[in-house]
Coordinates of N, CA and C in Angstrom, one line a residue:
X25 N 34.7 66.6 -2.3 CA 34.9 65.5 -1.3 C 33.7 65.0 -0.7
X26 N 32.7 66.0 -0.4 CA 31.5 65.6 0.3 C 30.7 64.7 -0.6
X27 N 30.7 65.0 -1.9 CA 30.0 64.2 -2.9 C 30.5 62.7 -2.9
X28 N 31.8 62.5 -2.8 CA 32.4 61.2 -2.9 C 32.1 60.5 -1.5
X29 N 32.1 61.2 -0.5 CA 31.8 60.6 0.8 C 30.4 60.1 0.9
X30 N 29.4 60.9 0.3 CA 28.0 60.5 0.2 C 27.9 59.2 -0.6
X31 N 28.6 59.2 -1.8 CA 28.5 58.1 -2.7 C 29.1 56.8 -2.0
X32 N 30.2 57.0 -1.3 CA 30.8 55.8 -0.6 C 29.8 55.3 0.4
X33 N 29.2 56.1 1.2 CA 28.2 55.7 2.2 C 27.0 55.0 1.6
X34 N 26.5 55.5 0.4 CA 25.4 54.9 -0.3 C 25.8 53.5 -0.8
X35 N 27.0 53.4 -1.3 CA 27.5 52.1 -1.8 C 27.6 51.1 -0.7
X36 N 28.2 51.5 0.4 CA 28.3 50.6 1.6 C 27.0 50.1 2.1
X37 N 26.0 51.0 2.1 CA 24.6 50.6 2.6 C 24.0 49.6 1.6
X38 N 24.2 49.9 0.3 CA 23.6 49.0 -0.7 C 24.2 47.6 -0.6
X39 N 25.6 47.5 -0.4 CA 26.2 46.2 -0.2 C 25.8 45.5 1.0
X40 N 25.5 46.2 2.1 CA 25.0 45.6 3.3 C 23.7 45.0 3.2
X41 N 22.8 45.8 2.4 CA 21.4 45.3 2.2 C 21.5 44.0 1.3
X42 N 22.3 44.0 0.3 CA 22.4 42.8 -0.6 C 22.9 41.6 0.3
X43 N 23.9 41.8 1.2 CA 24.4 40.7 2.0 C 23.3 40.1 2.9
X44 N 22.5 41.1 3.5 CA 21.4 40.6 4.4 C 20.4 39.8 3.6
X45 N 20.1 40.2 2.4 CA 19.1 39.5 1.5 C 19.6 38.1 1.2
X46 N 20.9 38.0 0.8 CA 21.5 36.7 0.5 C 21.5 35.8 1.8
X47 N 21.8 36.4 2.9 CA 21.9 35.6 4.2 C 20.5 35.0 4.5
X48 N 19.5 35.9 4.3 CA 18.1 35.4 4.6 C 17.7 34.3 3.6
X49 N 18.1 34.4 2.3 CA 17.7 33.4 1.4 C 18.4 32.1 1.7
X50 N 19.7 32.2 2.1 CA 20.4 30.9 2.5 C 19.8 30.3 3.7
X51 N 19.4 31.1 4.7 CA 18.7 30.5 5.9 C 17.4 29.8 5.5
X52 N 16.7 30.5 4.6 CA 15.4 29.9 4.2 C 15.6 28.6 3.5
X53 N 16.6 28.6 2.6 CA 16.9 27.4 1.8 C 17.3 26.2 2.8
X54 N 18.2 26.6 3.8 CA 18.6 25.6 4.8 C 17.5 25.0 5.6
X55 N 16.6 25.9 6.0 CA 15.4 25.5 6.7 C 14.5 24.6 5.9
X56 N 14.3 24.9 4.7 CA 13.5 24.0 3.8 C 14.1 22.7 3.6
X57 N 15.5 22.7 3.5 CA 16.2 21.4 3.3 C 16.1 20.6 4.5
X58 N 16.3 21.2 5.7 CA 16.2 20.5 7.0 C 14.8 19.9 7.2
X59 N 13.8 20.7 6.9 CA 12.4 20.3 7.0 C 12.1 19.0 6.1
X60 N 12.7 19.0 4.9 CA 12.5 17.9 4.0 C 13.1 16.7 4.6
X61 N 14.3 16.8 5.3 CA 14.9 15.7 5.9 C 14.1 15.2 7.1
X62 N 13.7 16.1 8.0 CA 13.0 15.7 9.2 C 11.7 15.0 8.8
X63 N 11.0 15.5 7.8 CA 9.7 15.0 7.5 C 9.7 13.8 6.5
X64 N 10.9 13.3 6.2 CA 10.9 12.1 5.3 C 10.2 10.9 6.0
X65 N 9.3 10.3 5.4 CA 8.5 9.3 6.0 C 9.2 7.9 6.0
X66 N 9.3 7.2 7.1 CA 9.8 5.9 7.2 C 8.6 4.9 7.1
X67 N 8.8 3.9 6.3 CA 7.8 2.9 6.1 C 7.8 2.0 7.3
X68 N 6.8 2.1 8.2 CA 6.8 1.3 9.4 C 6.1 0.0 9.2
X69 N 6.5 -1.0 10.0 CA 5.9 -2.3 9.9 C 4.6 -2.3 10.6
X70 N 3.7 -3.2 10.2 CA 2.5 -3.5 11.0 C 2.9 -4.2 12.3
X71 N 2.4 -3.8 13.4 CA 2.7 -4.5 14.7 C 2.4 -6.0 14.6
X72 N 3.3 -6.8 15.0 CA 3.1 -8.3 14.9 C 2.1 -8.8 15.9
X73 N 1.3 -9.7 15.4 CA 0.3 -10.4 16.4 C 0.9 -11.7 16.9
X74 N 2.0 -12.2 16.3 CA 2.7 -13.4 16.7 C 4.1 -13.3 16.3
X75 N 5.0 -13.7 17.2 CA 6.4 -13.7 16.9 C 7.1 -15.1 17.4
X76 N 8.3 -15.3 16.8 CA 9.0 -16.5 17.3 C 10.3 -16.0 17.9
X77 N 10.7 -16.5 19.0 CA 12.0 -16.2 19.7 C 12.8 -17.5 19.6
X78 N 13.9 -17.4 18.9 CA 14.9 -18.5 18.9 C 16.1 -18.1 19.7
X79 N 16.4 -19.0 20.7 CA 17.3 -18.7 21.8 C 18.5 -19.7 21.8
X80 N 19.7 -19.2 21.5 CA 20.9 -20.0 21.4 C 21.3 -20.4 22.8
X81 N 21.3 -21.7 23.1 CA 21.6 -22.1 24.5 C 22.9 -23.0 24.5
X82 N 23.8 -22.7 23.5 CA 25.1 -23.4 23.5 C 26.0 -22.8 24.6
X83 N 27.0 -23.6 25.0 CA 27.8 -23.2 26.2 C 28.5 -21.9 26.1
X84 N 28.8 -21.5 24.8 CA 29.5 -20.2 24.6 C 28.6 -19.0 24.9
X85 N 27.3 -19.3 25.0 CA 26.3 -18.2 25.3 C 26.1 -18.0 26.8
X86 N 26.8 -18.8 27.6 CA 26.6 -18.7 29.0 C 27.1 -17.4 29.6
X87 N 28.0 -16.7 28.8 CA 28.5 -15.4 29.3 C 27.8 -14.2 28.5
X88 N 26.7 -14.5 27.9 CA 25.9 -13.4 27.3 C 25.5 -12.4 28.3
X89 N 25.3 -11.1 27.9 CA 24.8 -10.1 28.8 C 23.3 -10.3 28.9
X90 N 22.9 -11.2 29.7 CA 21.5 -11.6 29.8 C 20.7 -10.4 30.3
X91 N 21.2 -9.6 31.2 CA 20.4 -8.5 31.7 C 20.0 -7.5 30.6
X92 N 20.9 -7.4 29.6 CA 20.6 -6.5 28.5 C 19.6 -7.1 27.5
X93 N 19.6 -8.4 27.4 CA 18.6 -9.1 26.5 C 17.2 -9.0 27.2
X94 N 17.2 -9.1 28.5 CA 15.9 -9.0 29.2 C 15.4 -7.6 29.2
X95 N 16.3 -6.6 29.2 CA 15.9 -5.2 29.1 C 15.3 -4.9 27.7
X96 N 16.0 -5.5 26.7 CA 15.5 -5.4 25.3 C 14.1 -5.9 25.2
X97 N 13.9 -7.2 25.7 CA 12.5 -7.8 25.6 C 11.5 -7.0 26.5
X98 N 11.9 -6.5 27.6 CA 11.0 -5.7 28.4 C 10.5 -4.5 27.6
X99 N 11.5 -3.8 26.9 CA 11.1 -2.6 26.1 C 10.3 -3.1 24.8
X100 N 10.6 -4.3 24.3 CA 9.9 -4.8 23.2 C 8.4 -5.0 23.5
X101 N 8.2 -5.6 24.6 CA 6.8 -6.0 25.0 C 6.0 -4.8 25.6
X102 N 6.7 -3.7 25.9 CA 6.0 -2.5 26.2 C 5.5 -1.8 25.0
X103 N 6.2 -2.1 23.9 CA 5.8 -1.6 22.5 C 4.8 -2.5 21.9
X104 N 5.0 -3.8 22.0 CA 4.1 -4.8 21.4 C 3.4 -5.5 22.6
X105 N 2.4 -4.9 23.1 CA 1.8 -5.3 24.4 C 1.0 -6.6 24.3
X106 N 0.4 -6.9 23.2 CA -0.4 -8.1 23.1 C 0.1 -9.0 21.9
X107 N 0.7 -10.0 22.2 CA 1.3 -10.8 21.1 C 1.5 -12.3 21.5
X108 N 1.3 -13.2 20.6 CA 1.6 -14.6 20.9 C 3.0 -14.9 20.6
X109 N 3.7 -15.7 21.4 CA 5.1 -16.0 21.3 C 5.3 -17.5 21.2
X110 N 6.1 -17.9 20.2 CA 6.7 -19.3 20.2 C 8.1 -19.2 20.6
X111 N 8.5 -19.9 21.6 CA 9.9 -19.8 22.1 C 10.5 -21.2 21.9
X112 N 11.8 -21.2 21.4 CA 12.5 -22.4 21.1 C 14.0 -22.2 21.3
X113 N 14.6 -23.1 22.0 CA 16.1 -23.0 22.2 C 16.7 -23.9 21.1
X114 N 18.0 -23.6 20.8 CA 18.8 -24.4 19.9 C 20.2 -24.4 20.3
X115 N 20.9 -25.5 20.1 CA 22.3 -25.6 20.5 C 22.8 -27.0 20.0
X116 N 23.1 -27.9 20.9 CA 23.4 -29.2 20.5 C 22.2 -30.0 19.9
X117 N 21.0 -29.5 20.3 CA 19.8 -30.0 19.7 C 18.7 -28.9 19.7
X118 N 17.6 -29.3 19.1 CA 16.5 -28.3 19.0 C 15.5 -28.5 20.1
X119 N 15.3 -27.5 20.9 CA 14.4 -27.6 22.0 C 12.9 -27.7 21.5
X120 N 12.1 -28.1 22.4 CA 10.6 -28.2 22.1 C 10.1 -26.7 22.0
X121 N 9.1 -26.5 21.2 CA 8.5 -25.2 21.0 C 7.6 -25.0 22.3
X122 N 7.8 -23.9 22.9 CA 6.9 -23.5 24.1 C 6.1 -22.2 23.7
X123 N 4.9 -22.3 23.9 CA 4.0 -21.2 23.6 C 3.6 -20.3 24.8
X124 N 3.7 -19.0 24.5 CA 3.4 -18.0 25.6 C 2.5 -17.0 25.0
X125 N 1.7 -16.3 25.8 CA 0.9 -15.2 25.4 C 1.2 -14.0 26.2
X126 N 1.6 -12.9 25.6 CA 1.9 -11.7 26.3 C 0.6 -10.8 26.2
X127 N 0.1 -10.4 27.4 CA -1.1 -9.6 27.4 C -0.8 -8.4 28.2
X128 N -1.2 -7.2 27.6 CA -0.9 -5.9 28.2 C 0.5 -5.8 28.7
X129 N 1.4 -6.3 27.9 CA 2.9 -6.1 28.2 C 3.4 -7.1 29.3
X130 N 2.6 -7.9 29.8 CA 3.0 -8.8 30.9 C 3.7 -10.1 30.3
X131 N 5.0 -10.2 30.4 CA 5.7 -11.4 29.9 C 6.4 -12.1 30.9
X132 N 5.9 -12.1 32.2 CA 6.6 -12.8 33.3 C 6.8 -14.3 33.1
X133 N 5.8 -14.9 32.5 CA 5.9 -16.4 32.3 C 7.0 -16.7 31.3
X134 N 7.1 -15.9 30.2 CA 8.2 -16.1 29.3 C 9.6 -15.8 29.9
X135 N 9.6 -14.7 30.7 CA 10.9 -14.4 31.4 C 11.4 -15.5 32.3
X136 N 10.4 -16.1 33.0 CA 10.7 -17.3 33.8 C 11.3 -18.4 33.0
X137 N 10.8 -18.7 31.8 CA 11.3 -19.7 30.9 C 12.7 -19.4 30.5
X138 N 13.0 -18.1 30.2 CA 14.3 -17.7 29.8 C 15.3 -17.9 30.9
X139 N 15.0 -17.6 32.1 CA 15.9 -17.7 33.2 C 16.2 -19.1 33.6
X140 N 15.4 -20.1 33.2 CA 15.6 -21.5 33.5 C 16.4 -22.2 32.4
X141 N 16.8 -21.5 31.3 CA 17.5 -22.1 30.2 C 18.9 -22.6 30.7
X142 N 19.2 -23.9 30.3 CA 20.5 -24.5 30.7 C 21.4 -24.3 29.4
X143 N 22.7 -23.9 29.7 CA 23.6 -23.7 28.6 C 24.6 -24.9 28.6
X144 N 24.7 -25.5 27.4 CA 25.6 -26.7 27.4 C 26.0 -27.0 25.9
X145 N 27.2 -27.5 25.7 CA 27.6 -28.0 24.4 C 27.8 -26.9 23.4
X146 N 28.1 -27.4 22.2 CA 28.3 -26.4 21.1 C 27.1 -26.4 20.1
X147 N 27.0 -25.3 19.4 CA 25.9 -25.3 18.4 C 26.1 -26.2 17.3
X148 N 25.2 -27.1 17.1 CA 25.3 -28.1 16.0 C 24.9 -27.5 14.6
X149 N 25.7 -27.7 13.6 CA 25.4 -27.2 12.3 C 24.2 -27.9 11.7
X150 N 24.0 -29.1 12.2 CA 22.8 -29.9 11.7 C 21.5 -29.3 12.3
X151 N 21.7 -28.9 13.6 CA 20.5 -28.3 14.2 C 20.1 -27.0 13.5
X152 N 21.1 -26.2 13.1 CA 20.8 -25.0 12.4 C 20.0 -25.2 11.1
X153 N 20.3 -26.3 10.5 CA 19.6 -26.7 9.2 C 18.1 -26.9 9.5
X154 N 17.8 -27.3 10.8 CA 16.4 -27.7 11.1 C 15.6 -26.5 11.6
X155 N 16.2 -25.4 11.7 CA 15.5 -24.2 12.2 C 14.4 -23.8 11.2
X156 N 13.2 -23.7 11.7 CA 12.1 -23.3 10.8 C 11.7 -21.8 11.2
X157 N 12.1 -20.9 10.3 CA 11.9 -19.5 10.6 C 10.9 -18.9 9.7
X158 N 9.9 -18.2 10.2 CA 8.9 -17.6 9.4 C 8.2 -16.4 10.2
X159 N 7.6 -15.5 9.5 CA 6.9 -14.4 10.2 C 7.9 -13.4 10.8
X160 N 7.7 -13.0 12.0 CA 8.5 -12.1 12.7 C 9.3 -12.8 13.7
X161 N 10.6 -12.9 13.5 CA 11.5 -13.7 14.3 C 12.6 -12.9 15.0
X162 N 12.8 -13.2 16.3 CA 13.9 -12.6 17.1 C 14.9 -13.7 17.3
X163 N 16.0 -13.6 16.7 CA 17.1 -14.7 16.8 C 18.2 -14.2 17.7
X164 N 18.2 -14.8 18.9 CA 19.2 -14.4 19.9 C 20.4 -15.3 19.8
X165 N 21.6 -14.8 19.3 CA 22.8 -15.7 19.1 C 24.0 -14.8 18.9
X166 N 25.2 -15.4 19.1 CA 26.4 -14.7 18.7 C 26.8 -15.0 17.3
X167 N 26.2 -16.1 16.7 CA 26.5 -16.4 15.3 C 27.8 -17.1 15.1
X168 N 28.6 -17.4 16.2 CA 30.0 -17.9 16.0 C 30.0 -19.3 15.5
X169 N 29.0 -20.1 15.7 CA 29.1 -21.5 15.1 C 28.3 -21.6 13.9
X170 N 27.8 -20.5 13.3 CA 27.0 -20.6 12.1 C 27.9 -20.7 10.9
X171 N 27.5 -21.6 10.0 CA 28.3 -21.7 8.7 C 28.1 -20.4 7.9
X172 N 29.2 -19.9 7.4 CA 29.1 -18.7 6.5 C 28.1 -18.9 5.4
X173 N 28.0 -20.1 4.9 CA 27.1 -20.4 3.7 C 25.8 -21.0 4.2
X174 N 25.4 -20.7 5.4 CA 24.2 -21.3 5.9 C 23.0 -21.0 4.9
X175 N 22.2 -22.0 4.7 CA 21.0 -21.9 3.9 C 20.0 -20.9 4.5
X176 N 19.8 -19.8 3.9 CA 18.9 -18.8 4.5 C 17.5 -18.7 3.8
X177 N 17.0 -19.9 3.4 CA 15.7 -19.9 2.7 C 14.6 -19.8 3.8
X178 N 14.7 -18.7 4.6 CA 13.8 -18.5 5.7 C 12.8 -17.4 5.2
X179 N 11.6 -17.5 5.7 CA 10.5 -16.6 5.4 C 10.3 -15.6 6.5
X180 N 10.0 -14.4 6.1 CA 9.7 -13.4 7.1 C 10.9 -12.6 7.5
X181 N 10.8 -11.7 8.4 CA 11.9 -10.9 8.9 C 12.6 -11.5 10.1
X182 N 13.9 -11.6 10.0 CA 14.7 -12.3 11.0 C 15.6 -11.2 11.7
X183 N 15.2 -10.8 12.8 CA 16.0 -9.8 13.6 C 17.1 -10.5 14.4
X184 N 18.4 -10.3 14.1 CA 19.4 -11.0 14.8 C 19.8 -10.1 16.0
X185 N 19.9 -10.7 17.2 CA 20.1 -9.9 18.4 C 21.2 -10.6 19.2
X186 N 22.3 -9.8 19.5 CA 23.4 -10.3 20.2 C 23.9 -9.3 21.3
X187 N 24.4 -9.9 22.4 CA 24.9 -9.0 23.5 C 26.3 -9.2 23.8
X188 N 27.0 -10.0 23.0 CA 28.4 -10.3 23.2 C 29.4 -9.5 22.3
X189 N 30.5 -9.1 22.8 CA 31.5 -8.5 22.0 C 32.1 -9.4 21.0
X190 N 32.4 -10.6 21.5 CA 33.0 -11.7 20.6 C 31.9 -12.4 19.9
X191 N 31.5 -11.9 18.7 CA 30.4 -12.4 17.9 C 30.7 -12.3 16.4
X192 N 30.0 -13.0 15.6 CA 30.2 -12.9 14.2 C 29.3 -11.8 13.7
X193 N 29.7 -10.5 13.9 CA 28.9 -9.4 13.6 C 28.5 -9.3 12.2
X194 N 29.5 -9.5 11.3 CA 29.2 -9.4 9.8 C 28.1 -10.3 9.4
X195 N 28.2 -11.6 9.8 CA 27.2 -12.6 9.4 C 25.8 -12.3 10.0
X196 N 25.8 -11.9 11.3 CA 24.5 -11.5 11.9 C 23.8 -10.3 11.1
X197 N 24.6 -9.4 10.7 CA 24.1 -8.2 10.0 C 23.6 -8.7 8.6
X198 N 24.4 -9.6 8.0 CA 24.0 -10.1 6.7 C 22.7 -10.9 6.7
X199 N 22.6 -11.8 7.7 CA 21.3 -12.6 7.9 C 20.1 -11.7 8.1
X200 N 20.3 -10.7 8.9 CA 19.1 -9.8 9.2 C 18.7 -9.0 7.9
X201 N 19.7 -8.4 7.3 CA 19.4 -7.5 6.2 C 18.9 -8.2 5.0
X202 N 19.3 -9.5 4.8 CA 18.8 -10.3 3.7 C 17.3 -10.5 3.8
X203 N 16.8 -10.4 5.1 CA 15.4 -10.7 5.3 C 14.6 -9.4 5.5
X204 N 15.2 -8.2 5.2 CA 14.6 -6.9 5.4 C 14.4 -6.6 6.9
X205 N 15.4 -7.0 7.7 CA 15.3 -6.8 9.1 C 16.6 -6.1 9.5
X206 N 16.9 -6.0 10.8 CA 18.1 -5.4 11.3 C 18.9 -6.2 12.3
X207 N 20.2 -6.0 12.3 CA 21.0 -6.6 13.4 C 21.1 -5.7 14.5
X208 N 20.7 -6.1 15.7 CA 20.7 -5.3 16.9 C 21.8 -5.7 17.9
X209 N 22.8 -4.9 18.0 CA 24.0 -5.2 18.8 C 23.8 -4.6 20.2
X210 N 23.3 -5.4 21.1 CA 23.0 -4.9 22.4 C 24.3 -4.6 23.3
X211 N 25.4 -5.1 22.9 CA 26.6 -4.9 23.6 C 27.0 -3.4 23.5
X212 N 26.6 -2.7 22.4 CA 26.9 -1.3 22.2 C 25.6 -0.4 22.5
X213 N 24.5 -1.0 22.9 CA 23.3 -0.3 23.1 C 23.1 0.2 24.5
X214 N 22.8 1.5 24.7 CA 22.5 2.0 26.0 C 21.0 2.3 26.2
X215 N 20.4 2.8 25.1 CA 18.9 3.1 25.1 C 18.1 2.0 24.4
X216 N 17.4 1.2 25.1 CA 16.7 0.1 24.5 C 15.5 0.6 23.7
X217 N 15.0 1.8 24.0 CA 13.9 2.3 23.2 C 14.4 2.6 21.7
X218 N 15.7 3.0 21.6 CA 16.2 3.2 20.3 C 16.4 1.8 19.5
X219 N 16.8 0.8 20.3 CA 17.0 -0.5 19.7 C 15.6 -1.0 19.2
X220 N 14.5 -0.8 19.9 CA 13.2 -1.2 19.5 C 12.8 -0.6 18.2
X221 N 13.2 0.6 17.9 CA 12.8 1.3 16.7 C 13.2 0.5 15.5
X222 N 14.3 -0.2 15.6 CA 14.8 -1.0 14.4 C 13.9 -2.2 14.1
X223 N 13.1 -2.6 15.1 CA 12.2 -3.7 14.8 C 10.9 -3.2 14.2
X224 N 10.7 -1.9 14.2 CA 9.4 -1.3 13.7 C 9.6 -0.8 12.2
X225 N 10.8 -0.9 11.7 CA 11.0 -0.3 10.4 C 11.4 -1.3 9.3
X226 N 11.0 -1.0 8.1 CA 11.5 -1.8 7.0 C 12.9 -1.3 6.6
X227 N 13.9 -2.2 6.7 CA 15.3 -1.7 6.5 C 15.5 -1.2 5.1
X228 N 14.8 -1.8 4.1 CA 15.0 -1.3 2.7 C 14.6 0.1 2.6
X229 N 13.5 0.5 3.2 CA 13.0 1.8 3.1 C 13.9 2.8 3.9
X230 N 14.5 2.3 5.0 CA 15.4 3.1 5.8 C 16.6 3.5 4.9
X231 N 17.1 2.6 4.1 CA 18.2 2.8 3.3 C 17.9 3.9 2.2
X232 N 16.7 3.8 1.7 CA 16.3 4.8 0.7 C 16.2 6.2 1.3
X233 N 15.7 6.3 2.5 CA 15.6 7.6 3.2 C 17.0 8.2 3.4
X234 N 18.0 7.3 3.9 CA 19.3 7.8 4.1 C 19.9 8.3 2.8
X235 N 19.7 7.6 1.7 CA 20.2 8.0 0.4 C 19.5 9.3 0.0
X236 N 18.2 9.5 0.2 CA 17.5 10.7 -0.2 C 18.0 11.9 0.6
X237 N 18.2 11.7 1.9 CA 18.7 12.7 2.8 C 20.1 13.2 2.4
X238 N 21.0 12.2 2.0 CA 22.3 12.6 1.5 C 22.2 13.5 0.3
X239 N 21.3 13.1 -0.6 CA 21.2 13.9 -1.8 C 20.7 15.3 -1.5
X240 N 19.8 15.4 -0.5 CA 19.4 16.8 -0.1 C 20.5 17.6 0.5
X241 N 21.3 16.9 1.3 CA 22.4 17.6 2.0 C 23.6 18.0 1.1
X242 N 23.9 17.1 0.1 CA 25.1 17.3 -0.6 C 25.0 17.5 -2.1
X243 N 23.8 17.8 -2.5 CA 23.6 18.0 -4.0 C 24.2 19.3 -4.4
X244 N 24.7 19.3 -5.6 CA 25.4 20.5 -6.1 C 24.4 21.6 -6.4
X245 N 24.8 22.8 -6.2 CA 24.0 24.0 -6.5 C 24.1 24.4 -7.9

């Protein structure tokens, strides 16, 4: 009986050691996998030296969450501290281009211009055809008066930015992603620093990273 008891104890110890080795290997594999995900490089954009801000001043935008849009721009210019800005309103007609220069994050003059915008009428589809978009553009609109088949032969990255719940979210997302940019829904945004990260990344590269991370997480053994 003693002999069997000793053999049983030895077998139990051996199985415990094997289990510990397997557990250590699994932890090491998980750590390596997680490190691969964390260290995946995102292709960042070069900081813009000049941007265009297109501002929808149609009557429907009068109930925009302006304070959130100002918070977004404040965070944006803290990140992009020295940049030339072309500002233009659009609605029933196309406003004159106003030029501003943000220096060391100071955008008070531009903010004053935004606060003086008058909202009136409906967005004209003819005006939308006249929009000249190029380079790095921040397009503030709800997209509700945009034609679904709007001609998007625009150059550069067009970041669509909206603060209203009642908006054409699908179209705004499509317009942005077609230009390798992002749709930023401020109505659902609490942390503006997170929103700003979307203006720093190439959306196509971001998709590739998500795909690669999924493969790392769910690949078959």
